[in-house]
Every structure is written in structure tokens, then in C-alpha cells.
Amino acid sequence: MSLLEKFRGALLGVAVGDALGAPVEGFDGESARRFYEKHGWKMVSGKYTDDTEMTIGVAESLIACKGFNGAHLAQQFLRNYNESRGYGPGTREVLKMLSEGVSWKEASRKIFGGEGSYGNGAAMRIAPVGLLYHENAEKLREVAFKVSEITHAHELAKEGAALLAFAVALACRYGCNRYTVSAEEEEEEAGETKREMLRSLHAFARHRIYKEKLARIEALLHAKEDEEEARKRAVSELGNGEAAFNSVPTAIFSFLRSHDFRESIVFAISLGGDTDTIAAMTGAVSGAFYGERSIPREWLESLESGVVAYLTKLAEDLYELSKEI
Ligand code: F2R
Ligand code: MG
Ligand code: MG
């Protein structure tokens, strides 16, 4: 598989996860599952939300500036802002301040009593950073923090975004330019790579809450449970809410426990809660790992008009840029 296919897979994976999860955002797991079982896991709307819109903004700004430029990125978020995509309240407040002239260096520190947001709005848009800096973990962390900080000043939001970006980067490194393995070898190699990914994520994490949740993922992966028990434990031990620490580990687990793109997205949405965002983040990692071709064609074809072509173009531009920096 080529690296370019992985770049395309990651960005398309965000949009597919987002659009599939959006109609059931806020449902409990059983209701989300019932909704989609009724629809045969077909995409019912195809409309993407803030998760994809902000991912597009991050990619556009990184490409235009050949890397991070805070003033440009803040303006890009404002240029792209479409209220109907359903933004989080903290992010809306920061964007309003930015539109009124508050500095991009200060706005995000003024919300939630001055501590800033620990919502998952930074992690949900971070895939382009993981792609661009997939070969350099410390540069990836630095840029993920800066890209997050425009709206999310809390350390736990920035760390969640860096972890998700690093998961995308690690997924890019797997099986790149390998074409000759058999299905059995591929399955075995994927399993070993995923175990290695989890060890690398654990070493990369700095905050206790993420280290603990990554350790719980290891235990959950070893547990031999049926699907229902696996879902229950994922929600109770990892979370399914809007806080970055209650959704980034959950997306990583949804990817790690599954065997293909579709299975990972179905599992993520079946947990309920912040379904569009957990599925968007799962889609970023799964799409990078398994590549564009792993994404069910009927899901891609059901996305709203123009977005597949545009994300494909952004992925190609990021890929070219990654060779330069
Ligand atoms: N906003 C939504 N969904 C609402 C419903 C949309 C509806 N379907 C529609 O059509 O309109 N989804 C999007 O928001 C989430 C990302 O949120 P973000 O950008 O992180 O926002 P925010 O407000 O900064 O953080 C989210 C919540 O987390 C809690 N929180 C954060 N920091 C906190 C702190 N320091 N102290 C206490 N609480 C904190 C708050 O409850 C925040 O509101 C994604 O789901 C995206 O899809
Ligand atoms: Mg959303
Ligand atoms: Mg959401």
C-alpha cells in the first residue's frame, strides 16, 4: 500500500466516521445501534459536521503556510465556520472572540474560568498534523499542541490531540509499500503492529489519565468477551463523552480491537455518546492504517457532494508537503 493511499484514507475516514455518527450523536449505545440496524448500516444523511469542517481548516492552513501559522489558522477557522455543522459551545465562544478581534494567542484562555477547554474539538480535527509529521514524533507533538491551542488551551485537550495525531502517524508507518504478504501473514502482522502501536502510544503519553486509559485498553484487548460486554466495558472504563480524555482513548480502542475499517466504525458508533467525534477519530486512524480502499464504497458515495474530491486533493497536497519538510 502506498503512503498516499494512507493519507487519503485518514482524511476520508474522518468524514465518513463523522457523517455516520452525526445522526445519533448523544444517543445511548443501544439506541444508536438500533437506529443503524434498522438502516442496515447505510449512511442516512451524508452531511458532515464541525469535525470534518475543522479538519479541512487545519489541512488548508498547514498547506497554505507550509506548516503551522497561528494567525492564518485562526482566520481559516473563521472563514470556514458554518453554524449548521454543530460546533461545541466553547469553540463557538472562542470563534466569536476571534471574529471580534481578540488575539488568537489569548481567546482560548478566556473560557471555562480561564483554564480553557478540555473538549475533544482539538483532537477531532488533528489528523492532518499526524499525516504531515508522521516521521517526527516530537515535531508532531509540538504542532498538535499549537493547532489545538487556538481553541483548546487545556493541557488535557492538547495531549488528547497529540495522542490521536501520533496514532495516525503510527498507522501511516504500518505496511507501507508492502504488496506481497498473504492474508494470514497480513492478519498476524497487523496484530503485532497494533500491539507495538499501543506500546508506543503509552510511551508517548505524558498525563496520568491517558497513561491509565491506554493501560486499560491493553487489558480490554486481552479480555475474551462478547460484543455486548466489550461495548459496556469500553463505555464504563474509557468513556464516550465530549471530554478529550473520555473519547480519544475510546477511538484508539475502537480501531485496535477491530479487523477492518468498517468494523471499527460500527463499534465506535455502537457505543453511543459523542458518536460523530469518536467515529471521526476512529476513522482517521483506521483509514490511515488500512488505506483508502478499505473504506466501504457505499459510504464514500453517500457523503455530501464534493467533499470526497476535496479531501482527496488536500490529502495529496499534504503528501507532497510531507516530502519537503
Ligand atoms: N456540539 C456538538 N454537538 C451538539 C449537538 C449538535 C446538534 N446535533 C446540532 O445539529 O446542532 N458536537 C461537537 O462538539 C464537540 C466538540 O466540542 P468542543 O469543540 O471541544 O467544544 P467545548 O465546548 O470546548 O468542549 C465540549 C464540552 O466539554 C466540557 N468541557 C470542556 N472543557 C471544560 C472545562 N474546562 N471545564 C468543564 N467542562 C468542560 C463542556 O461541557 C463543553 O461544552 C464534538 O462532539 C463535536 O462533534
Ligand atoms: Mg460534530
Ligand atoms: Mg461530536
Coordinates of C-alpha atoms and ligand atoms in Angstrom, one line a residue:
M1 CA 0.0 0.0 0.0
S2 CA 1.3 3.5 -0.8
L3 CA 1.7 6.2 1.7
L4 CA -0.5 8.4 -0.4
E5 CA -3.4 5.9 0.0
K6 CA -2.9 6.1 3.7
F7 CA -3.1 9.9 3.6
R8 CA -6.3 9.8 1.6
G9 CA -7.7 7.0 3.9
A10 CA -7.1 9.1 7.0
L11 CA -8.9 12.3 5.8
L12 CA -11.8 10.4 4.1
G13 CA -12.0 8.2 7.3
V14 CA -12.7 11.4 9.3
A15 CA -15.6 12.5 7.1
V16 CA -17.1 9.0 6.8
G17 CA -17.0 8.5 10.6
D18 CA -18.3 12.0 11.3
A19 CA -21.2 11.7 8.8
L20 CA -22.2 8.3 10.0
G21 CA -22.0 9.2 13.7
A22 CA -23.8 12.6 13.4
P23 CA -27.4 11.4 13.2
V24 CA -27.1 9.5 16.5
E25 CA -24.8 11.9 18.4
G26 CA -26.0 12.0 22.0
F27 CA -27.9 8.7 21.8
D28 CA -27.2 5.9 24.2
G29 CA -25.4 2.9 22.7
E30 CA -28.5 0.7 22.3
S31 CA -30.5 3.4 20.6
A32 CA -27.6 4.2 18.2
R33 CA -27.2 0.6 17.3
R34 CA -31.0 0.1 16.8
F35 CA -31.1 3.1 14.6
Y36 CA -28.4 1.8 12.3
E37 CA -29.5 -1.8 12.4
K38 CA -32.9 -0.5 11.1
H39 CA -31.0 1.3 8.3
G40 CA -28.6 -1.7 7.6
W41 CA -25.6 0.5 8.5
K42 CA -26.2 2.7 5.4
M43 CA -25.3 6.3 5.6
V44 CA -28.6 8.1 6.2
S45 CA -27.6 11.7 5.7
G46 CA -24.1 12.2 4.4
K47 CA -23.8 15.6 6.0
Y48 CA -20.6 16.1 7.8
T49 CA -20.2 18.3 10.9
D50 CA -17.7 20.5 12.7
D51 CA -15.3 17.5 13.0
T52 CA -14.7 17.4 9.2
E53 CA -15.1 21.2 8.7
M54 CA -12.3 21.9 11.2
T55 CA -10.1 19.1 9.8
I56 CA -10.4 20.8 6.4
G57 CA -9.4 24.1 8.0
V58 CA -6.3 22.6 9.6
A59 CA -5.2 20.9 6.3
E60 CA -5.8 24.1 4.3
S61 CA -3.8 26.2 6.7
L62 CA -0.9 23.7 7.0
I63 CA -0.7 23.5 3.2
A64 CA -1.0 27.3 2.6
C65 CA 1.6 28.2 5.2
K66 CA 3.8 25.0 4.8
G67 CA 3.3 24.4 8.5
F68 CA 1.7 26.0 11.5
N69 CA 0.8 29.7 11.4
G70 CA -1.5 30.6 14.3
A71 CA -2.9 33.8 12.8
H72 CA -3.7 32.1 9.5
L73 CA -5.2 29.0 11.1
A74 CA -7.5 31.2 13.3
Q75 CA -8.7 33.1 10.3
Q76 CA -9.2 29.8 8.3
F77 CA -11.4 28.5 11.1
L78 CA -13.5 31.7 10.8
R79 CA -13.6 31.6 7.0
N80 CA -14.9 28.0 7.1
Y81 CA -17.3 28.5 10.0
N82 CA -20.8 27.2 9.3
E83 CA -23.1 27.2 12.3
S84 CA -25.2 24.4 10.9
R85 CA -22.3 22.0 11.3
G86 CA -22.9 21.9 15.1
Y87 CA -19.9 23.3 17.0
G88 CA -19.2 22.8 20.7
P89 CA -20.2 25.8 22.9
G90 CA -16.6 26.6 24.0
T91 CA -15.3 26.6 20.4
R92 CA -18.2 28.8 19.3
E93 CA -17.3 31.3 22.0
V94 CA -13.6 31.3 21.0
L95 CA -14.5 31.8 17.3
K96 CA -16.8 34.7 18.3
M97 CA -14.0 36.3 20.2
L98 CA -11.6 35.8 17.3
S99 CA -14.2 37.4 14.9
E100 CA -14.4 40.4 17.3
G101 CA -10.6 40.9 17.2
V102 CA -9.4 39.1 20.3
S103 CA -5.8 37.8 19.6
W104 CA -5.6 34.1 18.6
K105 CA -3.0 33.8 21.3
E106 CA -5.4 34.8 24.0
A107 CA -9.0 33.9 23.1
S108 CA -9.0 30.2 24.1
R109 CA -7.6 31.0 27.6
K110 CA -10.6 33.1 28.4
I111 CA -13.2 30.3 28.6
F112 CA -14.1 27.8 31.3
G113 CA -13.0 30.1 34.1
G114 CA -9.6 30.7 32.5
E115 CA -8.5 27.1 32.4
G116 CA -9.5 26.6 28.7
S117 CA -11.5 23.7 27.2
Y118 CA -10.6 20.0 27.6
G119 CA -13.3 19.1 25.0
N120 CA -12.4 16.8 22.1
G121 CA -12.8 19.6 19.5
A122 CA -9.0 19.8 19.2
A123 CA -8.4 16.0 18.8
M124 CA -11.3 15.6 16.2
R125 CA -9.5 17.9 13.7
I126 CA -5.9 16.8 14.2
A127 CA -5.4 14.1 11.5
P128 CA -3.6 16.4 9.1
V129 CA -0.9 17.0 11.7
G130 CA -0.4 13.3 12.2
L131 CA 0.0 12.8 8.4
L132 CA 2.3 15.7 7.8
Y133 CA 4.7 14.9 10.7
H134 CA 4.3 11.1 10.7
E135 CA 8.1 10.7 10.7
N136 CA 8.9 13.0 13.6
A137 CA 7.0 12.4 16.9
E138 CA 8.3 15.5 18.8
K139 CA 7.6 17.9 15.9
L140 CA 4.1 16.2 15.7
R141 CA 3.5 16.9 19.4
E142 CA 4.7 20.5 19.2
V143 CA 2.4 21.3 16.2
A144 CA -0.5 19.3 17.6
F145 CA -0.3 21.4 20.8
K146 CA -0.2 24.7 18.8
V147 CA -3.0 23.7 16.4
S148 CA -5.2 22.7 19.5
E149 CA -4.4 25.9 21.4
I150 CA -6.2 28.2 19.0
T151 CA -9.5 26.9 20.6
H152 CA -8.5 24.5 23.4
A153 CA -6.0 25.8 25.9
H154 CA -6.4 23.0 28.5
E155 CA -3.4 20.5 28.7
L156 CA -5.7 17.5 28.5
A157 CA -7.3 18.7 25.2
K158 CA -3.8 19.3 23.7
E159 CA -2.5 15.9 25.0
G160 CA -5.5 14.1 23.6
A161 CA -5.0 15.8 20.2
A162 CA -1.3 14.9 20.2
L163 CA -2.1 11.3 21.0
L164 CA -4.6 11.0 18.2
A165 CA -2.2 12.6 15.8
F166 CA 0.5 10.1 16.9
A167 CA -1.9 7.2 16.4
V168 CA -2.5 8.4 12.8
A169 CA 1.3 8.8 12.3
L170 CA 2.0 5.2 13.6
A171 CA -0.8 3.9 11.4
C172 CA 0.9 5.5 8.4
R173 CA 4.1 3.7 9.1
Y174 CA 2.5 0.2 9.0
G175 CA 2.7 -2.0 5.9
C176 CA 3.7 0.9 3.7
N177 CA 4.8 -0.1 0.2
R178 CA 4.3 -3.9 1.1
Y179 CA 2.3 -5.8 -1.5
T180 CA 3.4 -9.4 -1.3
V181 CA 2.1 -10.8 2.0
S182 CA -0.6 -13.4 2.2
A183 CA -3.9 -12.8 4.0
E184 CA -2.8 -14.8 7.1
E185 CA 0.6 -13.1 7.2
E186 CA -1.1 -9.7 6.9
E187 CA -3.5 -10.5 9.8
E188 CA -0.6 -11.6 12.0
E189 CA 1.5 -8.6 11.1
A190 CA -1.4 -6.2 11.7
G191 CA -2.0 -7.7 15.2
E192 CA 1.7 -7.4 16.1
T193 CA 1.8 -3.8 14.7
K194 CA -1.2 -2.8 16.7
R195 CA 0.4 -4.2 19.9
E196 CA 3.5 -2.2 19.1
M197 CA 1.4 0.9 18.4
L198 CA -0.2 0.7 21.8
R199 CA 3.2 0.4 23.5
S200 CA 4.4 3.5 21.5
L201 CA 1.3 5.5 22.4
H202 CA 1.8 4.6 26.1
A203 CA 5.4 5.8 26.0
F204 CA 4.3 9.0 24.1
A205 CA 1.6 9.9 26.6
R206 CA 2.6 12.2 29.5
H207 CA -0.6 12.7 31.6
R208 CA -1.6 10.1 34.1
I209 CA -5.2 9.9 32.9
Y210 CA -4.1 9.0 29.3
K211 CA -1.5 6.5 30.5
E212 CA -4.1 4.8 32.7
K213 CA -6.6 4.6 29.9
L214 CA -4.1 3.2 27.5
A215 CA -3.2 0.6 30.1
R216 CA -6.9 -0.3 30.4
I217 CA -7.0 -0.7 26.6
E218 CA -4.3 -3.3 26.8
A219 CA -6.5 -5.2 29.4
L220 CA -9.6 -4.8 27.3
L221 CA -7.9 -6.1 24.2
H222 CA -6.9 -9.3 26.1
A223 CA -10.4 -9.9 27.5
K224 CA -12.3 -12.5 25.6
E225 CA -15.8 -11.1 25.8
D226 CA -18.8 -11.0 23.6
E227 CA -19.6 -7.7 21.7
E228 CA -22.1 -6.5 24.3
E229 CA -19.7 -6.9 27.2
A230 CA -16.9 -5.3 25.2
R231 CA -19.1 -2.3 24.5
K232 CA -20.2 -2.0 28.1
R233 CA -16.6 -2.1 29.4
A234 CA -15.4 0.4 26.7
V235 CA -18.0 2.9 27.8
S236 CA -17.5 2.4 31.6
E237 CA -13.7 2.2 31.5
L238 CA -12.8 4.5 28.7
G239 CA -15.9 6.8 28.3
N240 CA -17.9 8.0 25.3
G241 CA -18.3 11.7 26.1
E242 CA -17.1 15.1 24.8
A243 CA -14.1 15.4 27.0
A244 CA -10.9 14.5 25.1
F245 CA -9.9 12.0 27.8
N246 CA -13.3 10.3 27.5
S247 CA -13.2 9.9 23.8
V248 CA -9.6 9.8 22.3
P249 CA -8.7 6.5 24.1
T250 CA -12.1 5.1 23.1
A251 CA -11.4 5.9 19.4
I252 CA -8.0 4.3 19.7
F253 CA -9.6 1.2 21.3
S254 CA -12.3 1.0 18.6
F255 CA -9.5 0.9 16.0
L256 CA -7.2 -1.5 17.8
R257 CA -9.8 -4.1 18.6
S258 CA -11.2 -4.3 15.0
H259 CA -10.1 -6.1 11.9
D260 CA -11.0 -3.6 9.2
F261 CA -12.3 -0.1 8.7
R262 CA -16.0 -0.9 8.7
E263 CA -15.9 -2.9 11.9
S264 CA -14.0 -0.2 13.8
I265 CA -16.6 2.5 12.8
V266 CA -19.6 0.2 13.6
F267 CA -18.1 -0.5 17.0
A268 CA -17.4 3.2 17.7
I269 CA -20.9 4.3 16.9
S270 CA -22.4 1.4 18.8
L271 CA -21.0 2.8 22.0
G272 CA -23.3 5.9 21.8
G273 CA -22.4 9.3 23.3
D274 CA -20.3 11.5 21.1
T275 CA -20.7 9.2 18.2
D276 CA -19.7 11.6 15.3
T277 CA -16.5 12.6 17.0
I278 CA -15.5 9.1 18.3
A279 CA -16.2 7.7 14.8
A280 CA -14.3 10.6 13.1
M281 CA -11.2 9.9 15.2
T282 CA -11.5 6.2 14.8
G283 CA -11.9 6.7 11.0
A284 CA -8.7 8.8 10.9
V285 CA -6.6 6.1 12.4
S286 CA -8.3 3.1 10.7
G287 CA -8.3 5.0 7.3
A288 CA -4.5 5.6 7.7
F289 CA -3.9 2.0 8.8
Y290 CA -6.0 0.2 6.2
G291 CA -5.9 2.8 3.4
E292 CA -8.5 4.5 1.3
R293 CA -9.5 1.2 -0.4
S294 CA -10.7 -0.2 2.9
I295 CA -13.5 2.4 3.2
P296 CA -16.8 0.9 2.0
R297 CA -17.6 2.5 -1.4
E298 CA -21.3 3.0 -0.5
W299 CA -20.3 5.1 2.5
L300 CA -18.0 7.3 0.4
E301 CA -20.6 7.6 -2.3
S302 CA -23.2 8.8 0.2
L303 CA -21.1 11.6 1.5
E304 CA -22.4 15.1 0.6
S305 CA -21.4 16.4 -2.8
G306 CA -17.8 17.5 -3.4
V307 CA -16.3 16.5 -0.1
V308 CA -14.6 13.3 -1.3
A309 CA -12.8 15.1 -4.1
Y310 CA -11.8 18.0 -1.9
L311 CA -10.4 15.8 0.9
T312 CA -8.6 13.7 -1.7
K313 CA -6.9 16.9 -3.0
L314 CA -6.0 18.0 0.5
A315 CA -4.5 14.6 1.2
E316 CA -2.4 14.8 -2.0
D317 CA -1.2 18.3 -1.1
L318 CA -0.3 17.2 2.4
Y319 CA 1.6 14.2 1.0
E320 CA 3.6 16.4 -1.3
L321 CA 4.3 18.8 1.6
S322 CA 5.4 15.9 3.8
K323 CA 8.2 15.2 1.4
E324 CA 9.5 18.8 1.6
I325 CA 9.6 19.4 5.3
Ligands
F2R1 N1 -21.5 20.4 19.6 C1 -21.7 19.2 19.2 N2 -22.9 18.6 19.3 C2 -24.0 19.2 19.8 C3 -25.3 18.9 19.1 C4 -25.2 19.3 17.7 C5 -26.5 19.1 17.0 N3 -26.6 17.7 16.5 C6 -26.8 20.1 16.0 O1 -27.2 19.8 14.9 O2 -26.7 21.3 16.3 N4 -20.7 18.5 18.7 C7 -19.4 19.0 18.5 O3 -18.9 19.4 19.8 C8 -17.9 18.5 20.3 C9 -16.6 19.2 20.3 O4 -16.7 20.2 21.3 P1 -15.5 21.2 21.6 O5 -15.2 21.9 20.3 O6 -14.4 20.6 22.3 O7 -16.3 22.2 22.5 P2 -16.2 22.7 24.0 O8 -17.4 23.4 24.4 O9 -14.9 23.4 24.1 O10 -16.0 21.3 24.9 C10 -17.0 20.4 24.9 C11 -17.7 20.3 26.3 O11 -16.8 19.7 27.2 C12 -17.0 20.2 28.5 N5 -15.8 21.0 28.9 C13 -14.7 21.3 28.2 N6 -13.8 21.9 28.9 C14 -14.2 22.0 30.2 C15 -13.7 22.6 31.4 N7 -12.5 23.2 31.4 N8 -14.5 22.5 32.5 C16 -15.7 21.9 32.4 N9 -16.3 21.4 31.3 C17 -15.5 21.4 30.2 C18 -18.1 21.2 28.4 O12 -19.3 20.5 28.7 C19 -18.0 21.6 26.9 O13 -19.2 22.1 26.4 C20 -17.9 17.4 19.4 O14 -18.8 16.4 19.9 C21 -18.4 17.9 18.1 O15 -19.0 17.0 17.3
MG2 MG -19.5 17.1 15.2
MG3 MG -19.4 15.1 18.3

